[in-house]
PDB file of N, CA and C in Angstrom:
ATOM      1  N   MET H 270     110.068 117.643 122.797  1.00  0.00           N
ATOM      2  CA  MET H 270     109.734 117.852 122.914  1.00  0.00           C
ATOM      3  C   MET H 270     108.688 117.517 124.113  1.00  0.00           C
ATOM      4  N   PRO H 271     107.417 118.360 124.494  1.00  0.00           N
ATOM      5  CA  PRO H 271     106.452 118.219 125.462  1.00  0.00           C
ATOM      6  C   PRO H 271     105.452 116.737 125.359  1.00  0.00           C
ATOM      7  N   GLY H 272     105.613 115.963 125.614  1.00  0.00           N
ATOM      8  CA  GLY H 272     104.549 114.372 125.611  1.00  0.00           C
ATOM      9  C   GLY H 272     104.556 113.566 125.024  1.00  0.00           C
ATOM     10  N   GLY H 273     106.380 113.819 124.581  1.00  0.00           N
ATOM     11  CA  GLY H 273     106.570 112.215 124.276  1.00  0.00           C
ATOM     12  C   GLY H 273     106.937 111.775 122.536  1.00  0.00           C
ATOM     13  N   TRP H 274     107.346 111.098 122.163  1.00  0.00           N
ATOM     14  CA  TRP H 274     108.431 110.829 120.870  1.00  0.00           C
ATOM     15  C   TRP H 274     107.749 111.403 119.411  1.00  0.00           C
ATOM     16  N   TYR H 275     108.527 112.163 118.622  1.00  0.00           N
ATOM     17  CA  TYR H 275     108.073 111.855 117.957  1.00  0.00           C
ATOM     18  C   TYR H 275     109.059 112.342 116.823  1.00  0.00           C
ATOM     19  N   SER H 276     108.859 112.103 115.272  1.00  0.00           N
ATOM     20  CA  SER H 276     109.200 112.026 113.908  1.00  0.00           C
ATOM     21  C   SER H 276     108.646 112.453 113.543  1.00  0.00           C
ATOM     22  N   PHE H 277     109.480 113.673 112.145  1.00  0.00           N
ATOM     23  CA  PHE H 277     108.922 113.878 111.225  1.00  0.00           C
ATOM     24  C   PHE H 277     109.810 114.036 110.345  1.00  0.00           C
ATOM     25  N   ASP H 278     109.010 113.822 108.808  1.00  0.00           N
ATOM     26  CA  ASP H 278     109.994 113.549 108.093  1.00  0.00           C
ATOM     27  C   ASP H 278     109.126 114.704 106.893  1.00  0.00           C
ATOM     28  N   ILE H 279     110.171 115.797 105.984  1.00  0.00           N
ATOM     29  CA  ILE H 279     110.072 116.918 105.655  1.00  0.00           C
ATOM     30  C   ILE H 279     110.882 116.581 104.135  1.00  0.00           C
ATOM     31  N   VAL H 280     109.825 116.621 103.236  1.00  0.00           N
ATOM     32  CA  VAL H 280     110.498 116.309 101.900  1.00  0.00           C
ATOM     33  C   VAL H 280     109.129 116.634 100.375  1.00  0.00           C
ATOM     34  N   ARG H 281     110.106 117.400  99.619  1.00  0.00           N
ATOM     35  CA  ARG H 281     108.936 117.928  98.791  1.00  0.00           C
ATOM     36  C   ARG H 281     107.697 117.649  98.262  1.00  0.00           C
ATOM     37  N   GLY H 282     107.372 118.219  97.367  1.00  0.00           N
ATOM     38  CA  GLY H 282     105.631 116.917  97.562  1.00  0.00           C
ATOM     39  C   GLY H 282     106.661 116.105  96.481  1.00  0.00           C
ATOM     40  N   GLY H 283     105.461 114.603  96.606  1.00  0.00           N
ATOM     41  CA  GLY H 283     105.949 114.474  95.266  1.00  0.00           C
ATOM     42  C   GLY H 283     106.746 113.350  95.117  1.00  0.00           C
ATOM     43  N   ILE H 284     107.940 113.502  96.548  1.00  0.00           N
ATOM     44  CA  ILE H 284     109.422 113.245  96.316  1.00  0.00           C
ATOM     45  C   ILE H 284     108.672 112.187  98.179  1.00  0.00           C
ATOM     46  N   ASP H 285     109.725 110.558  97.877  1.00  0.00           N
ATOM     47  CA  ASP H 285     109.381 110.166  98.703  1.00  0.00           C
ATOM     48  C   ASP H 285     110.659 109.044  98.195  1.00  0.00           C
ATOM     49  N   LYS H 286     111.333 108.027  99.375  1.00  0.00           N
ATOM     50  CA  LYS H 286     112.154 106.966  99.209  1.00  0.00           C
ATOM     51  C   LYS H 286     111.803 106.012  97.759  1.00  0.00           C
ATOM     52  N   GLY H 287     110.984 105.739  97.309  1.00  0.00           N
ATOM     53  CA  GLY H 287     110.829 105.502  95.714  1.00  0.00           C
ATOM     54  C   GLY H 287     111.505 106.412  94.907  1.00  0.00           C
ATOM     55  N   VAL H 288     111.264 107.015  94.749  1.00  0.00           N
ATOM     56  CA  VAL H 288     111.590 108.228  94.256  1.00  0.00           C
ATOM     57  C   VAL H 288     113.199 108.102  94.125  1.00  0.00           C
ATOM     58  N   GLY H 289     113.300 108.464  95.361  1.00  0.00           N
ATOM     59  CA  GLY H 289     115.107 108.513  95.303  1.00  0.00           C
ATOM     60  C   GLY H 289     115.596 106.783  94.723  1.00  0.00           C
ATOM     61  N   LEU H 290     115.069 105.938  95.205  1.00  0.00           N
ATOM     62  CA  LEU H 290     115.100 104.360  95.142  1.00  0.00           C
ATOM     63  C   LEU H 290     115.418 104.528  93.238  1.00  0.00           C
ATOM     64  N   ALA H 291     114.189 104.964  92.770  1.00  0.00           N
ATOM     65  CA  ALA H 291     114.329 105.159  90.959  1.00  0.00           C
ATOM     66  C   ALA H 291     115.978 105.953  90.828  1.00  0.00           C
ATOM     67  N   ASP H 292     115.918 107.299  91.009  1.00  0.00           N
ATOM     68  CA  ASP H 292     116.821 107.977  91.099  1.00  0.00           C
ATOM     69  C   ASP H 292     117.973 107.084  90.596  1.00  0.00           C
ATOM     70  N   LEU H 293     118.601 106.256  92.116  1.00  0.00           N
ATOM     71  CA  LEU H 293     119.455 106.446  92.571  1.00  0.00           C
ATOM     72  C   LEU H 293     119.522 104.112  91.303  1.00  0.00           C
ATOM     73  N   CYS H 294     119.032 103.657  91.359  1.00  0.00           N
ATOM     74  CA  CYS H 294     119.327 102.351  90.283  1.00  0.00           C
ATOM     75  C   CYS H 294     119.184 103.850  88.582  1.00  0.00           C
ATOM     76  N   ALA H 295     118.662 103.910  88.263  1.00  0.00           N
ATOM     77  CA  ALA H 295     118.954 105.130  86.598  1.00  0.00           C
ATOM     78  C   ALA H 295     120.398 105.599  86.981  1.00  0.00           C
ATOM     79  N   ARG H 296     121.079 106.568  87.449  1.00  0.00           N
ATOM     80  CA  ARG H 296     122.555 106.867  87.933  1.00  0.00           C
ATOM     81  C   ARG H 296     123.448 106.027  87.824  1.00  0.00           C
ATOM     82  N   MET H 297     123.324 104.839  88.188  1.00  0.00           N
ATOM     83  CA  MET H 297     124.005 104.054  88.325  1.00  0.00           C
ATOM     84  C   MET H 297     123.832 102.555  87.022  1.00  0.00           C
ATOM     85  N   GLY H 298     122.390 102.597  86.578  1.00  0.00           N
ATOM     86  CA  GLY H 298     122.755 101.829  84.965  1.00  0.00           C
ATOM     87  C   GLY H 298     122.039 100.480  85.407  1.00  0.00           C
ATOM     88  N   LEU H 299     120.953 100.325  86.411  1.00  0.00           N
ATOM     89  CA  LEU H 299     120.417  99.222  86.869  1.00  0.00           C
ATOM     90  C   LEU H 299     119.138  99.665  86.753  1.00  0.00           C
ATOM     91  N   THR H 300     117.846  98.662  87.231  1.00  0.00           N
ATOM     92  CA  THR H 300     116.392  98.915  86.740  1.00  0.00           C
ATOM     93  C   THR H 300     115.663  98.553  87.948  1.00  0.00           C
ATOM     94  N   LEU H 301     114.455  99.375  88.386  1.00  0.00           N
ATOM     95  CA  LEU H 301     114.026  98.899  89.970  1.00  0.00           C
ATOM     96  C   LEU H 301     113.854  97.316  90.312  1.00  0.00           C
ATOM     97  N   ASP H 302     113.886  96.426  89.088  1.00  0.00           N
ATOM     98  CA  ASP H 302     113.544  94.954  89.706  1.00  0.00           C
ATOM     99  C   ASP H 302     114.769  94.726  90.434  1.00  0.00           C
ATOM    100  N   ASP H 303     115.975  95.624  89.933  1.00  0.00           N
ATOM    101  CA  ASP H 303     117.476  94.708  90.965  1.00  0.00           C
ATOM    102  C   ASP H 303     117.956  95.224  91.762  1.00  0.00           C
ATOM    103  N   ALA H 304     117.100  96.093  92.188  1.00  0.00           N
ATOM    104  CA  ALA H 304     116.951  96.606  93.462  1.00  0.00           C
ATOM    105  C   ALA H 304     116.509  95.796  95.127  1.00  0.00           C
ATOM    106  N   VAL H 305     117.807  95.990  95.689  1.00  0.00           N
ATOM    107  CA  VAL H 305     116.416  95.550  96.851  1.00  0.00           C
ATOM    108  C   VAL H 305     116.283  96.307  98.159  1.00  0.00           C
ATOM    109  N   ALA H 306     114.930  96.459  98.693  1.00  0.00           N
ATOM    110  CA  ALA H 306     114.921  97.363  99.913  1.00  0.00           C
ATOM    111  C   ALA H 306     114.768  96.484 101.169  1.00  0.00           C
ATOM    112  N   ALA H 307     114.815  97.776 102.401  1.00  0.00           N
ATOM    113  CA  ALA H 307     114.169  97.105 103.803  1.00  0.00           C
ATOM    114  C   ALA H 307     113.648  98.171 104.089  1.00  0.00           C
ATOM    115  N   GLY H 308     112.945  98.098 105.273  1.00  0.00           N
ATOM    116  CA  GLY H 308     112.942  99.183 105.612  1.00  0.00           C
ATOM    117  C   GLY H 308     111.163  98.723 106.509  1.00  0.00           C
ATOM    118  N   ASP H 309     110.795  99.722 107.200  1.00  0.00           N
ATOM    119  CA  ASP H 309     109.933  99.075 108.878  1.00  0.00           C
ATOM    120  C   ASP H 309     109.014 100.291 109.153  1.00  0.00           C
ATOM    121  N   SER H 310     108.636 101.601 108.871  1.00  0.00           N
ATOM    122  CA  SER H 310     107.698 102.417 108.320  1.00  0.00           C
ATOM    123  C   SER H 310     107.035 102.869 107.409  1.00  0.00           C
ATOM    124  N   ALA H 311     106.344 103.912 107.701  1.00  0.00           N
ATOM    125  CA  ALA H 311     105.544 105.049 106.763  1.00  0.00           C
ATOM    126  C   ALA H 311     106.702 105.726 105.975  1.00  0.00           C
ATOM    127  N   ASN H 312     107.466 105.762 106.365  1.00  0.00           N
ATOM    128  CA  ASN H 312     108.135 107.066 105.128  1.00  0.00           C
ATOM    129  C   ASN H 312     109.376 105.702 104.596  1.00  0.00           C
ATOM    130  N   ASP H 313     109.088 104.183 104.540  1.00  0.00           N
ATOM    131  CA  ASP H 313     109.993 103.271 104.078  1.00  0.00           C
ATOM    132  C   ASP H 313     108.913 102.662 102.359  1.00  0.00           C
ATOM    133  N   ILE H 314     106.830 102.842 102.431  1.00  0.00           N
ATOM    134  CA  ILE H 314     106.841 102.952 101.378  1.00  0.00           C
ATOM    135  C   ILE H 314     106.956 102.860  99.717  1.00  0.00           C
ATOM    136  N   GLY H 315     106.991 103.993  99.685  1.00  0.00           N
ATOM    137  CA  GLY H 315     107.810 103.889  98.498  1.00  0.00           C
ATOM    138  C   GLY H 315     108.862 103.467  98.048  1.00  0.00           C
ATOM    139  N   MET H 316     109.608 103.625  98.673  1.00  0.00           N
ATOM    140  CA  MET H 316     110.503 102.589  98.709  1.00  0.00           C
ATOM    141  C   MET H 316     110.351 100.740  98.352  1.00  0.00           C
ATOM    142  N   LEU H 317     109.520 100.257  99.114  1.00  0.00           N
ATOM    143  CA  LEU H 317     109.102  99.449  99.228  1.00  0.00           C
ATOM    144  C   LEU H 317     108.371  98.669  98.435  1.00  0.00           C
ATOM    145  N   LYS H 318     107.363  99.689  97.141  1.00  0.00           N
ATOM    146  CA  LYS H 318     107.045  99.633  96.378  1.00  0.00           C
ATOM    147  C   LYS H 318     107.343  99.086  95.239  1.00  0.00           C
ATOM    148  N   ALA H 319     109.036 100.188  95.202  1.00  0.00           N
ATOM    149  CA  ALA H 319     109.254 100.547  94.538  1.00  0.00           C
ATOM    150  C   ALA H 319     110.525  99.180  93.802  1.00  0.00           C
ATOM    151  N   ALA H 320     110.551  98.317  94.695  1.00  0.00           N
ATOM    152  CA  ALA H 320     112.128  97.504  94.870  1.00  0.00           C
ATOM    153  C   ALA H 320     111.593  96.411  93.958  1.00  0.00           C
ATOM    154  N   GLY H 321     112.680  95.694  93.805  1.00  0.00           N
ATOM    155  CA  GLY H 321     112.721  94.788  93.169  1.00  0.00           C
ATOM    156  C   GLY H 321     111.976  93.447  93.901  1.00  0.00           C
ATOM    157  N   LEU H 322     113.016  93.030  95.247  1.00  0.00           N
ATOM    158  CA  LEU H 322     112.546  92.866  96.239  1.00  0.00           C
ATOM    159  C   LEU H 322     112.126  94.124  97.437  1.00  0.00           C
ATOM    160  N   SER H 323     111.448  93.464  98.134  1.00  0.00           N
ATOM    161  CA  SER H 323     111.265  94.682  99.545  1.00  0.00           C
ATOM    162  C   SER H 323     110.897  93.643 100.762  1.00  0.00           C
ATOM    163  N   CYS H 324     111.604  94.060 101.656  1.00  0.00           N
ATOM    164  CA  CYS H 324     111.604  93.308 102.726  1.00  0.00           C
ATOM    165  C   CYS H 324     111.448  93.973 103.818  1.00  0.00           C
ATOM    166  N   CYS H 325     110.609  93.569 104.451  1.00  0.00           N
ATOM    167  CA  CYS H 325     110.294  95.087 106.308  1.00  0.00           C
ATOM    168  C   CYS H 325     110.727  94.723 106.572  1.00  0.00           C
ATOM    169  N   MET H 326     111.128  94.660 108.346  1.00  0.00           N
ATOM    170  CA  MET H 326     112.175  93.723 109.320  1.00  0.00           C
ATOM    171  C   MET H 326     110.444  93.139 110.350  1.00  0.00           C
ATOM    172  N   ALA H 327     110.440  92.011 110.946  1.00  0.00           N
ATOM    173  CA  ALA H 327     109.421  91.860 111.515  1.00  0.00           C
ATOM    174  C   ALA H 327     108.671  92.941 112.434  1.00  0.00           C
ATOM    175  N   ASN H 328     109.564  94.069 113.243  1.00  0.00           N
ATOM    176  CA  ASN H 328     108.834  94.949 114.137  1.00  0.00           C
ATOM    177  C   ASN H 328     108.318  96.175 113.490  1.00  0.00           C
ATOM    178  N   GLY H 329     107.892  96.059 111.874  1.00  0.00           N
ATOM    179  CA  GLY H 329     108.096  96.986 111.298  1.00  0.00           C
ATOM    180  C   GLY H 329     106.383  97.299 111.065  1.00  0.00           C
ATOM    181  N   THR H 330     105.563  98.393 110.679  1.00  0.00           N
ATOM    182  CA  THR H 330     104.482  99.142 111.039  1.00  0.00           C
ATOM    183  C   THR H 330     103.560  98.210 110.275  1.00  0.00           C
ATOM    184  N   PRO H 331     102.274  97.494 110.613  1.00  0.00           N
ATOM    185  CA  PRO H 331     101.342  97.721 109.426  1.00  0.00           C
ATOM    186  C   PRO H 331     101.282  97.617 108.191  1.00  0.00           C
ATOM    187  N   GLU H 332     101.436  98.469 107.498  1.00  0.00           N
ATOM    188  CA  GLU H 332     100.929  99.227 105.877  1.00  0.00           C
ATOM    189  C   GLU H 332     102.418  99.138 105.929  1.00  0.00           C
ATOM    190  N   ALA H 333     103.349  99.413 106.220  1.00  0.00           N
ATOM    191  CA  ALA H 333     104.841  98.321 105.976  1.00  0.00           C
ATOM    192  C   ALA H 333     104.953  97.214 105.494  1.00  0.00           C
ATOM    193  N   LYS H 334     104.435  96.901 106.579  1.00  0.00           N
ATOM    194  CA  LYS H 334     104.614  94.944 106.119  1.00  0.00           C
ATOM    195  C   LYS H 334     104.105  94.020 104.520  1.00  0.00           C
ATOM    196  N   ALA H 335     102.605  95.655 104.926  1.00  0.00           N
ATOM    197  CA  ALA H 335     101.598  95.534 103.798  1.00  0.00           C
ATOM    198  C   ALA H 335     102.426  95.880 102.372  1.00  0.00           C
ATOM    199  N   ALA H 336     103.059  96.815 101.878  1.00  0.00           N
ATOM    200  CA  ALA H 336     104.027  96.842 101.369  1.00  0.00           C
ATOM    201  C   ALA H 336     104.791  96.310  99.758  1.00  0.00           C
ATOM    202  N   ALA H 337     105.564  95.424 101.408  1.00  0.00           N
ATOM    203  CA  ALA H 337     107.082  94.897 101.527  1.00  0.00           C
ATOM    204  C   ALA H 337     106.234  92.910 100.465  1.00  0.00           C
ATOM    205  N   LYS H 338     107.262  92.918 100.089  1.00  0.00           N
ATOM    206  CA  LYS H 338     107.305  91.604  99.534  1.00  0.00           C
ATOM    207  C   LYS H 338     107.442  90.366 100.354  1.00  0.00           C
ATOM    208  N   ARG H 339     108.483  90.736 101.224  1.00  0.00           N
ATOM    209  CA  ARG H 339     108.588  89.487 102.103  1.00  0.00           C
ATOM    210  C   ARG H 339     108.571  90.134 103.801  1.00  0.00           C
ATOM    211  N   VAL H 340     108.636  89.369 104.972  1.00  0.00           N
ATOM    212  CA  VAL H 340     109.309  90.419 106.341  1.00  0.00           C
ATOM    213  C   VAL H 340     109.698  89.330 106.574  1.00  0.00           C
ATOM    214  N   ILE H 341     111.203  89.702 107.027  1.00  0.00           N
ATOM    215  CA  ILE H 341     112.238  89.184 107.681  1.00  0.00           C
ATOM    216  C   ILE H 341     112.339  89.685 108.915  1.00  0.00           C
ATOM    217  N   GLY H 342     113.364  89.585 110.105  1.00  0.00           N
ATOM    218  CA  GLY H 342     113.430  88.991 111.447  1.00  0.00           C
ATOM    219  C   GLY H 342     113.535  90.425 111.771  1.00  0.00           C
ATOM    220  N   ASP H 343     113.202  90.681 112.714  1.00  0.00           N
ATOM    221  CA  ASP H 343     113.003  91.710 113.569  1.00  0.00           C
ATOM    222  C   ASP H 343     114.345  92.573 113.648  1.00  0.00           C
ATOM    223  N   VAL H 344     115.004  93.893 113.822  1.00  0.00           N
ATOM    224  CA  VAL H 344     116.540  94.266 113.666  1.00  0.00           C
ATOM    225  C   VAL H 344     116.234  94.290 114.466  1.00  0.00           C
ATOM    226  N   ARG H 345     116.425  93.920 115.512  1.00  0.00           N
ATOM    227  CA  ARG H 345     116.864  93.708 117.243  1.00  0.00           C
ATOM    228  C   ARG H 345     117.305  92.419 117.228  1.00  0.00           C
ATOM    229  N   GLU H 346     117.328  91.494 115.975  1.00  0.00           N
ATOM    230  CA  GLU H 346     118.061  90.623 115.345  1.00  0.00           C
ATOM    231  C   GLU H 346     118.284  90.112 114.467  1.00  0.00           C
ATOM    232  N   ASP H 347     119.386  91.165 114.230  1.00  0.00           N
ATOM    233  CA  ASP H 347     119.958  91.477 112.917  1.00  0.00           C
ATOM    234  C   ASP H 347     118.882  90.915 111.428  1.00  0.00           C
ATOM    235  N   GLY H 348     117.955  91.037 111.425  1.00  0.00           N
ATOM    236  CA  GLY H 348     116.718  90.441 110.800  1.00  0.00           C
ATOM    237  C   GLY H 348     117.992  91.064 108.926  1.00  0.00           C
ATOM    238  N   LEU H 349     118.245  92.025 109.518  1.00  0.00           N
ATOM    239  CA  LEU H 349     118.610  92.953 108.218  1.00  0.00           C
ATOM    240  C   LEU H 349     120.522  92.168 107.368  1.00  0.00           C
ATOM    241  N   ALA H 350     120.450  91.655 108.315  1.00  0.00           N
ATOM    242  CA  ALA H 350     122.043  91.329 108.406  1.00  0.00           C
ATOM    243  C   ALA H 350     122.085  89.921 107.258  1.00  0.00           C
ATOM    244  N   ALA H 351     120.801  89.425 108.130  1.00  0.00           N
ATOM    245  CA  ALA H 351     120.524  87.947 107.516  1.00  0.00           C
ATOM    246  C   ALA H 351     120.105  88.054 106.471  1.00  0.00           C
ATOM    247  N   LEU H 352     119.030  88.659 106.576  1.00  0.00           N
ATOM    248  CA  LEU H 352     118.769  89.115 104.670  1.00  0.00           C
ATOM    249  C   LEU H 352     120.060  89.820 104.115  1.00  0.00           C
ATOM    250  N   ILE H 353     121.445  90.206 103.740  1.00  0.00           N
ATOM    251  CA  ILE H 353     121.969  90.448 102.990  1.00  0.00           C
ATOM    252  C   ILE H 353     123.722  89.099 103.408  1.00  0.00           C
ATOM    253  N   GLU H 354     123.431  87.469 103.728  1.00  0.00           N
ATOM    254  CA  GLU H 354     124.399  86.378 104.475  1.00  0.00           C
ATOM    255  C   GLU H 354     123.667  85.753 102.921  1.00  0.00           C
ATOM    256  N   GLU H 355     121.623  85.513 103.520  1.00  0.00           N
ATOM    257  CA  GLU H 355     120.694  85.337 102.444  1.00  0.00           C
ATOM    258  C   GLU H 355     120.847  85.448 100.819  1.00  0.00           C
ATOM    259  N   LEU H 356     121.341  86.917 100.535  1.00  0.00           N
ATOM    260  CA  LEU H 356     121.882  87.515  98.810  1.00  0.00           C
ATOM    261  C   LEU H 356     122.752  87.084  98.806  1.00  0.00           C
ATOM    262  N   TRP H 357     123.532  87.299  99.301  1.00  0.00           N
ATOM    263  CA  TRP H 357     124.649  87.957  99.105  1.00  0.00           C
ATOM    264  C   TRP H 357     126.143  86.937  99.181  1.00  0.00           C
ATOM    265  N   PHE H 358     125.462  85.318 100.435  1.00  0.00           N
ATOM    266  CA  PHE H 358     126.501  84.694 100.973  1.00  0.00           C
ATOM    267  C   PHE H 358     126.198  83.952 100.221  1.00  0.00           C
ATOM    268  N   ASP H 359     125.246  83.717 100.440  1.00  0.00           N
ATOM    269  CA  ASP H 359     124.360  82.276 100.253  1.00  0.00           C
ATOM    270  C   ASP H 359     123.864  81.242 102.015  1.00  0.00           C
ATOM    271  N   GLY H 360     123.906  81.856 102.274  1.00  0.00           N
ATOM    272  CA  GLY H 360     123.106  81.774 103.721  1.00  0.00           C
ATOM    273  C   GLY H 360     121.927  81.773 103.845  1.00  0.00           C
ATOM    274  N   PRO H 361     121.201  81.123 104.496  1.00  0.00           N
ATOM    275  CA  PRO H 361     120.311  80.420 105.094  1.00  0.00           C
ATOM    276  C   PRO H 361     118.830  81.973 104.818  1.00  0.00           C
ATOM    277  N   LYS H 362     117.362  81.264 104.482  1.00  0.00           N
ATOM    278  CA  LYS H 362     116.616  82.409 103.786  1.00  0.00           C
ATOM    279  C   LYS H 362     116.036  83.089 105.423  1.00  0.00           C
ATOM    280  N   ALA H 363     116.669  84.387 105.049  1.00  0.00           N
ATOM    281  CA  ALA H 363     116.078  84.820 106.252  1.00  0.00           C
ATOM    282  C   ALA H 363     115.191  85.019 106.407  1.00  0.00           C
ATOM    283  N   GLU H 364     113.866  84.581 107.900  1.00  0.00           N
ATOM    284  CA  GLU H 364     113.181  84.942 107.443  1.00  0.00           C
ATOM    285  C   GLU H 364     113.201  85.117 109.651  1.00  0.00           C
ATOM    286  N   PRO H 365     111.373  85.930 110.121  1.00  0.00           N
ATOM    287  CA  PRO H 365     110.756  86.222 111.604  1.00  0.00           C
ATOM    288  C   PRO H 365     111.672  84.830 111.827  1.00  0.00           C
ATOM    289  N   SER H 366     112.191  85.702 113.769  1.00  0.00           N
ATOM    290  CA  SER H 366     112.471  84.428 113.991  1.00  0.00           C
ATOM    291  C   SER H 366     110.932  83.606 114.431  1.00  0.00           C
ATOM    292  N   GLY H 367     110.221  84.596 114.670  1.00  0.00           N
ATOM    293  CA  GLY H 367     108.239  84.125 115.370  1.00  0.00           C
ATOM    294  C   GLY H 367     108.844  85.114 117.115  1.00  0.00           C
ATOM    295  N   LYS H 368     109.917  84.994 117.298  1.00  0.00           N
ATOM    296  CA  LYS H 368     109.782  85.615 119.323  1.00  0.00           C
ATOM    297  C   LYS H 368     109.042  86.786 118.881  1.00  0.00           C
ATOM    298  N   THR H 369     108.547  86.788 119.798  1.00  0.00           N
ATOM    299  CA  THR H 369     107.550  88.781 120.513  1.00  0.00           C
ATOM    300  C   THR H 369     108.748  88.568 120.846  1.00  0.00           C
ATOM    301  N   LEU H 370     108.925  90.174 120.420  1.00  0.00           N
ATOM    302  CA  LEU H 370     109.939  91.200 120.866  1.00  0.00           C
ATOM    303  C   LEU H 370     108.869  92.378 121.245  1.00  0.00           C
ATOM    304  N   GLY H 371     108.061  92.408 121.223  1.00  0.00           N
ATOM    305  CA  GLY H 371     106.966  93.908 121.221  1.00  0.00           C
ATOM    306  C   GLY H 371     107.806  94.657 120.258  1.00  0.00           C
ATOM    307  N   SER H 372     106.549  96.194 119.672  1.00  0.00           N
ATOM    308  CA  SER H 372     106.854  96.292 118.913  1.00  0.00           C
ATOM    309  C   SER H 372     106.915  98.229 119.579  1.00  0.00           C
ATOM    310  N   PRO H 373     108.215  98.095 118.913  1.00  0.00           N
ATOM    311  CA  PRO H 373     108.693  99.088 119.259  1.00  0.00           C
ATOM    312  C   PRO H 373     107.792 101.089 118.635  1.00  0.00           C
ATOM    313  N   TRP H 374     107.931 100.099 117.389  1.00  0.00           N
ATOM    314  CA  TRP H 374     105.897 101.860 117.203  1.00  0.00           C
ATOM    315  C   TRP H 374     104.774 102.014 118.348  1.00  0.00           C
ATOM    316  N   GLU H 375     105.008 100.502 119.247  1.00  0.00           N
ATOM    317  CA  GLU H 375     103.388 100.848 119.826  1.00  0.00           C
ATOM    318  C   GLU H 375     104.176 101.200 120.837  1.00  0.00           C
ATOM    319  N   ALA H 376     105.684 101.276 120.766  1.00  0.00           N
ATOM    320  CA  ALA H 376     106.114 101.605 123.219  1.00  0.00           C
ATOM    321  C   ALA H 376     105.992 103.157 122.232  1.00  0.00           C
ATOM    322  N   MET H 377     105.857 103.190 121.933  1.00  0.00           N
ATOM    323  CA  MET H 377     105.939 105.208 120.659  1.00  0.00           C
ATOM    324  C   MET H 377     105.066 105.834 120.695  1.00  0.00           C
ATOM    325  N   GLU H 378     104.524 104.970 120.591  1.00  0.00           N
ATOM    326  CA  GLU H 378     102.545 105.837 120.297  1.00  0.00           C
ATOM    327  C   GLU H 378     102.151 105.991 121.597  1.00  0.00           C
ATOM    328  N   GLU H 379     102.127 105.048 122.633  1.00  0.00           N
ATOM    329  CA  GLU H 379     102.019 104.775 124.337  1.00  0.00           C
ATOM    330  C   GLU H 379     102.098 106.132 124.405  1.00  0.00           C
ATOM    331  N   GLN H 380     103.062 105.995 124.310  1.00  0.00           N
ATOM    332  CA  GLN H 380     103.734 107.486 125.351  1.00  0.00           C
ATOM    333  C   GLN H 380     103.248 108.636 124.484  1.00  0.00           C
ATOM    334  N   LYS H 381     102.594 109.077 123.301  1.00  0.00           N
ATOM    335  CA  LYS H 381     101.832 110.271 122.568  1.00  0.00           C
ATOM    336  C   LYS H 381     100.770 110.512 124.320  1.00  0.00           C
TER     337      LYS H 381
END
């Protein structure tokens, strides 16, 4: 599209990733408290609020960070891999590195 980068999520009213996560958990015989979710943007907020453990990537939007229980490393630093290592392989706690890599979201907004 001319003028920059665009992204659209098209879903039925009242449906979001949180609803999808609840349905998946129910089908698997799990509770939402059993669920771990990771996300980084507005379309992840419902899922982040629903999951027992929710993590936002360090490069995520402010709204996604506010919805998550934890912030983990930037996606460009394998933050999700660190979380998996922590939770399922007794690795160290997944945390942001503290490095300033800049926000890809801000870069996309600047292109508009």
